[in-house]
mmCIF file of C-alpha atoms in Angstrom:
data_model
loop_
_atom_site.group_PDB
_atom_site.id
_atom_site.type_symbol
_atom_site.label_atom_id
_atom_site.label_comp_id
_atom_site.label_asym_id
_atom_site.label_seq_id
_atom_site.Cartn_x
_atom_site.Cartn_y
_atom_site.Cartn_z
ATOM 1 C CA UNK A 5 262.305 -104.446 41.176
ATOM 2 C CA UNK A 6 261.778 -103.429 37.700
ATOM 3 C CA UNK A 7 258.363 -102.628 36.174
ATOM 4 C CA UNK A 8 258.579 -105.750 34.509
ATOM 5 C CA UNK A 9 259.086 -107.917 37.026
ATOM 6 C CA UNK A 10 256.685 -106.072 38.904
ATOM 7 C CA UNK A 11 253.866 -106.595 35.834
ATOM 8 C CA UNK A 12 255.282 -110.153 36.692
ATOM 9 C CA UNK A 13 254.065 -110.856 40.646
ATOM 10 C CA UNK A 14 250.392 -108.779 39.931
ATOM 11 C CA UNK A 15 250.228 -111.599 36.832
ATOM 12 C CA UNK A 16 251.214 -114.852 39.382
ATOM 13 C CA UNK A 17 248.661 -113.244 41.700
ATOM 14 C CA UNK A 18 246.023 -112.427 39.394
ATOM 15 C CA UNK A 19 246.246 -116.168 38.054
ATOM 16 C CA UNK A 20 245.690 -116.843 41.618
ATOM 17 C CA UNK A 21 242.716 -115.454 42.524
ATOM 18 C CA UNK A 22 241.222 -116.482 39.054
ATOM 19 C CA UNK A 23 242.207 -120.275 39.935
ATOM 20 C CA UNK A 24 240.457 -119.444 42.789
ATOM 21 C CA UNK A 25 237.494 -118.180 41.737
ATOM 22 C CA UNK A 26 237.411 -120.942 39.288
ATOM 23 C CA UNK A 27 237.291 -123.372 42.449
ATOM 24 C CA UNK A 28 234.575 -121.410 43.837
ATOM 25 C CA UNK A 29 232.396 -121.610 41.436
ATOM 26 C CA UNK A 30 233.076 -125.197 40.137
ATOM 27 C CA UNK A 31 232.743 -125.874 44.393
ATOM 28 C CA UNK A 32 229.105 -124.180 43.792
ATOM 29 C CA UNK A 33 228.023 -125.899 41.018
ATOM 30 C CA UNK A 34 228.823 -129.735 42.406
ATOM 31 C CA UNK A 35 226.958 -128.649 45.592
ATOM 32 C CA UNK A 36 223.989 -127.511 42.878
ATOM 33 C CA UNK A 37 224.548 -130.976 41.198
ATOM 34 C CA UNK A 38 224.212 -132.430 44.574
ATOM 35 C CA UNK A 39 221.226 -130.924 46.490
ATOM 36 C CA UNK A 40 219.394 -130.840 42.426
ATOM 37 C CA UNK A 41 219.846 -135.179 42.134
ATOM 38 C CA UNK A 42 219.045 -135.514 46.092
ATOM 39 C CA UNK A 43 215.544 -133.435 44.809
ATOM 40 C CA UNK A 44 214.860 -135.607 42.273
ATOM 41 C CA UNK A 45 215.926 -139.065 44.003
ATOM 42 C CA UNK A 46 213.601 -137.639 46.405
ATOM 43 C CA UNK A 47 209.972 -137.253 44.107
ATOM 44 C CA UNK A 48 207.464 -135.296 44.847
ATOM 45 C CA UNK A 49 207.985 -133.246 47.899
ATOM 46 C CA UNK A 50 211.394 -133.895 47.946
ATOM 47 C CA UNK A 51 212.730 -130.002 47.698
ATOM 48 C CA UNK A 52 210.718 -129.233 50.583
ATOM 49 C CA UNK A 53 211.599 -132.392 52.552
ATOM 50 C CA UNK A 54 215.212 -131.468 51.613
ATOM 51 C CA UNK A 55 214.648 -127.784 52.615
ATOM 52 C CA UNK A 56 213.639 -128.389 55.614
ATOM 53 C CA UNK A 57 216.467 -130.902 56.442
ATOM 54 C CA UNK A 58 218.823 -128.560 55.236
ATOM 55 C CA UNK A 59 216.622 -125.222 57.354
ATOM 56 C CA UNK A 60 216.921 -123.824 54.279
ATOM 57 C CA UNK A 61 213.634 -121.825 52.542
ATOM 58 C CA UNK A 62 212.305 -124.014 49.509
ATOM 59 C CA UNK A 63 213.478 -121.341 47.093
ATOM 60 C CA UNK A 64 216.872 -121.553 47.601
ATOM 61 C CA UNK A 65 216.331 -125.058 46.648
ATOM 62 C CA UNK A 66 214.468 -124.249 43.966
ATOM 63 C CA UNK A 67 217.291 -121.463 42.980
ATOM 64 C CA UNK A 68 219.755 -124.846 43.422
ATOM 65 C CA UNK A 69 218.684 -127.140 41.171
ATOM 66 C CA UNK A 70 218.357 -124.026 38.792
ATOM 67 C CA UNK A 71 221.487 -123.671 39.287
ATOM 68 C CA UNK A 72 222.177 -127.271 38.411
ATOM 69 C CA UNK A 73 220.226 -127.153 35.636
ATOM 70 C CA UNK A 74 223.011 -124.197 33.603
ATOM 71 C CA UNK A 75 226.280 -125.563 35.207
ATOM 72 C CA UNK A 76 225.456 -128.937 32.993
ATOM 73 C CA UNK A 77 227.670 -131.920 33.636
ATOM 74 C CA UNK A 78 231.053 -131.397 35.048
ATOM 75 C CA UNK A 79 234.074 -131.576 33.075
ATOM 76 C CA UNK A 80 236.784 -134.182 34.133
ATOM 77 C CA UNK A 81 238.924 -132.665 36.576
ATOM 78 C CA UNK A 82 241.968 -134.187 38.674
ATOM 79 C CA UNK A 83 240.888 -133.821 42.390
ATOM 80 C CA UNK A 84 242.058 -130.514 44.215
ATOM 81 C CA UNK A 85 244.061 -132.333 45.745
ATOM 82 C CA UNK A 86 246.408 -133.776 43.228
ATOM 83 C CA UNK A 87 248.879 -130.957 43.172
ATOM 84 C CA UNK A 88 249.763 -131.508 46.883
ATOM 85 C CA UNK A 89 249.699 -135.162 46.664
ATOM 86 C CA UNK A 90 251.993 -135.144 43.538
ATOM 87 C CA UNK A 91 254.298 -132.772 45.569
ATOM 88 C CA UNK A 92 254.135 -135.068 48.569
ATOM 89 C CA UNK A 93 255.094 -137.970 46.957
ATOM 90 C CA UNK A 94 258.027 -136.699 44.750
ATOM 91 C CA UNK A 95 259.652 -135.226 48.132
ATOM 92 C CA UNK A 96 259.666 -139.077 49.174
ATOM 93 C CA UNK A 97 261.638 -139.535 46.258
ATOM 94 C CA UNK A 98 264.724 -136.516 47.362
ATOM 95 C CA UNK A 99 267.671 -137.632 47.469
ATOM 96 C CA UNK A 100 268.509 -136.688 51.243
ATOM 97 C CA UNK A 101 270.728 -133.597 52.366
ATOM 98 C CA UNK A 102 272.050 -132.228 55.680
ATOM 99 C CA UNK A 103 269.339 -130.342 57.973
ATOM 100 C CA UNK A 104 271.817 -126.814 57.313
ATOM 101 C CA UNK A 105 271.979 -127.435 53.894
ATOM 102 C CA UNK A 106 268.456 -127.441 53.814
ATOM 103 C CA UNK A 107 268.030 -124.570 55.885
ATOM 104 C CA UNK A 108 270.293 -122.910 53.693
ATOM 105 C CA UNK A 109 268.578 -123.790 50.423
ATOM 106 C CA UNK A 110 264.911 -121.889 52.056
ATOM 107 C CA UNK A 111 266.610 -119.372 53.141
ATOM 108 C CA UNK A 112 267.580 -118.718 49.509
ATOM 109 C CA UNK A 113 264.451 -119.650 48.259
ATOM 110 C CA UNK A 114 262.302 -117.357 50.073
ATOM 111 C CA UNK A 115 264.813 -114.651 49.402
ATOM 112 C CA UNK A 116 264.439 -115.333 45.055
ATOM 113 C CA UNK A 117 261.404 -114.523 43.164
ATOM 114 C CA UNK A 118 259.750 -117.761 41.370
ATOM 115 C CA UNK A 119 257.729 -117.241 38.884
ATOM 116 C CA UNK A 120 256.068 -119.233 35.838
ATOM 117 C CA UNK A 121 259.863 -119.538 34.171
ATOM 118 C CA UNK A 122 260.862 -121.188 36.594
ATOM 119 C CA UNK A 123 258.840 -124.318 35.328
ATOM 120 C CA UNK A 124 261.081 -125.412 32.302
ATOM 121 C CA UNK A 125 264.555 -125.989 34.921
ATOM 122 C CA UNK A 126 264.111 -125.450 37.908
ATOM 123 C CA UNK A 127 266.882 -128.002 39.543
ATOM 124 C CA UNK A 128 269.075 -125.664 37.274
ATOM 125 C CA UNK A 129 267.915 -122.489 38.526
ATOM 126 C CA UNK A 130 268.141 -123.194 42.007
ATOM 127 C CA UNK A 131 271.755 -124.244 41.402
ATOM 128 C CA UNK A 132 273.055 -121.350 40.198
ATOM 129 C CA UNK A 133 270.868 -119.545 43.469
ATOM 130 C CA UNK A 134 272.486 -121.440 45.175
ATOM 131 C CA UNK A 135 276.016 -120.900 43.319
ATOM 132 C CA UNK A 136 275.601 -117.340 43.514
ATOM 133 C CA UNK A 137 275.032 -116.745 46.915
ATOM 134 C CA UNK A 138 277.145 -115.895 49.236
ATOM 135 C CA UNK A 139 276.702 -119.721 51.424
ATOM 136 C CA UNK A 140 279.036 -120.178 54.723
ATOM 137 C CA UNK A 141 281.576 -123.465 52.829
ATOM 138 C CA UNK A 142 280.943 -125.460 55.342
ATOM 139 C CA UNK A 143 277.785 -125.982 54.287
ATOM 140 C CA UNK A 144 279.162 -127.041 50.713
ATOM 141 C CA UNK A 145 277.094 -124.874 48.497
ATOM 142 C CA UNK A 146 279.041 -127.197 44.739
ATOM 143 C CA UNK A 147 277.084 -130.572 46.911
ATOM 144 C CA UNK A 148 273.728 -128.769 46.901
ATOM 145 C CA UNK A 149 274.077 -127.081 43.431
ATOM 146 C CA UNK A 150 274.698 -130.878 42.201
ATOM 147 C CA UNK A 151 271.891 -132.074 44.478
ATOM 148 C CA UNK A 152 269.424 -129.864 42.559
ATOM 149 C CA UNK A 153 270.619 -130.879 39.065
ATOM 150 C CA UNK A 154 270.101 -134.453 39.713
ATOM 151 C CA UNK A 155 266.563 -133.429 40.718
ATOM 152 C CA UNK A 156 263.820 -134.681 38.097
ATOM 153 C CA UNK A 157 261.344 -130.710 37.405
ATOM 154 C CA UNK A 158 258.485 -132.351 40.003
ATOM 155 C CA UNK A 159 261.491 -133.239 42.228
ATOM 156 C CA UNK A 160 262.441 -129.678 42.435
ATOM 157 C CA UNK A 161 259.294 -128.182 42.113
ATOM 158 C CA UNK A 162 258.616 -130.159 45.176
ATOM 159 C CA UNK A 163 260.998 -129.292 47.445
ATOM 160 C CA UNK A 164 260.750 -125.399 46.051
ATOM 161 C CA UNK A 165 256.870 -125.537 47.681
ATOM 162 C CA UNK A 166 258.427 -127.463 50.950
ATOM 163 C CA UNK A 167 261.094 -124.774 51.277
ATOM 164 C CA UNK A 168 258.495 -121.633 50.678
ATOM 165 C CA UNK A 169 255.991 -123.166 52.702
ATOM 166 C CA UNK A 170 258.514 -122.905 55.493
ATOM 167 C CA UNK A 171 257.780 -127.250 55.951
ATOM 168 C CA UNK A 172 261.952 -128.239 56.028
ATOM 169 C CA UNK A 173 260.714 -130.946 58.358
ATOM 170 C CA UNK A 174 259.162 -133.091 54.907
ATOM 171 C CA UNK A 175 261.777 -133.065 53.564
ATOM 172 C CA UNK A 176 264.325 -136.139 53.350
ATOM 173 C CA UNK A 177 267.706 -135.584 56.100
ATOM 174 C CA UNK A 178 270.318 -137.440 55.670
ATOM 175 C CA UNK A 179 271.992 -138.654 59.394
#
């Protein structure tokens, strides 16, 4: 692996870590807003009641309410599971391949470093990897490559995701 490839992989890992940290912060802010709204809804003595019900101190409730004030209103964001749901929906539209072809494609995907540059033409890049691999002719690599080239961008990314997660059961199989 070249230094440039290592740096790209480290940058991708750092981006995932930052995304996780951002999600954790957003979740804590959402939780704080929910508690703050409930305290306000209950009115006088609401913080004490809620603290008792949640099994925390009034000081903790006070700190959470202060966090909610600092957090402000949430920005418009898609639900956190939007990407997973989108990829699952796209997999349902992918034309089927034989199970042995999916297995070969998954094997190839798991052995390939896929970074953000794949966003532009994932189907074409997959097809190139299939053509460069020395696959058993019985798998009909040309058919797999042709299928990859025929996928829309999101379909190809959905296939890559399923292969990376080793979720071949999610891929449509030609009987």
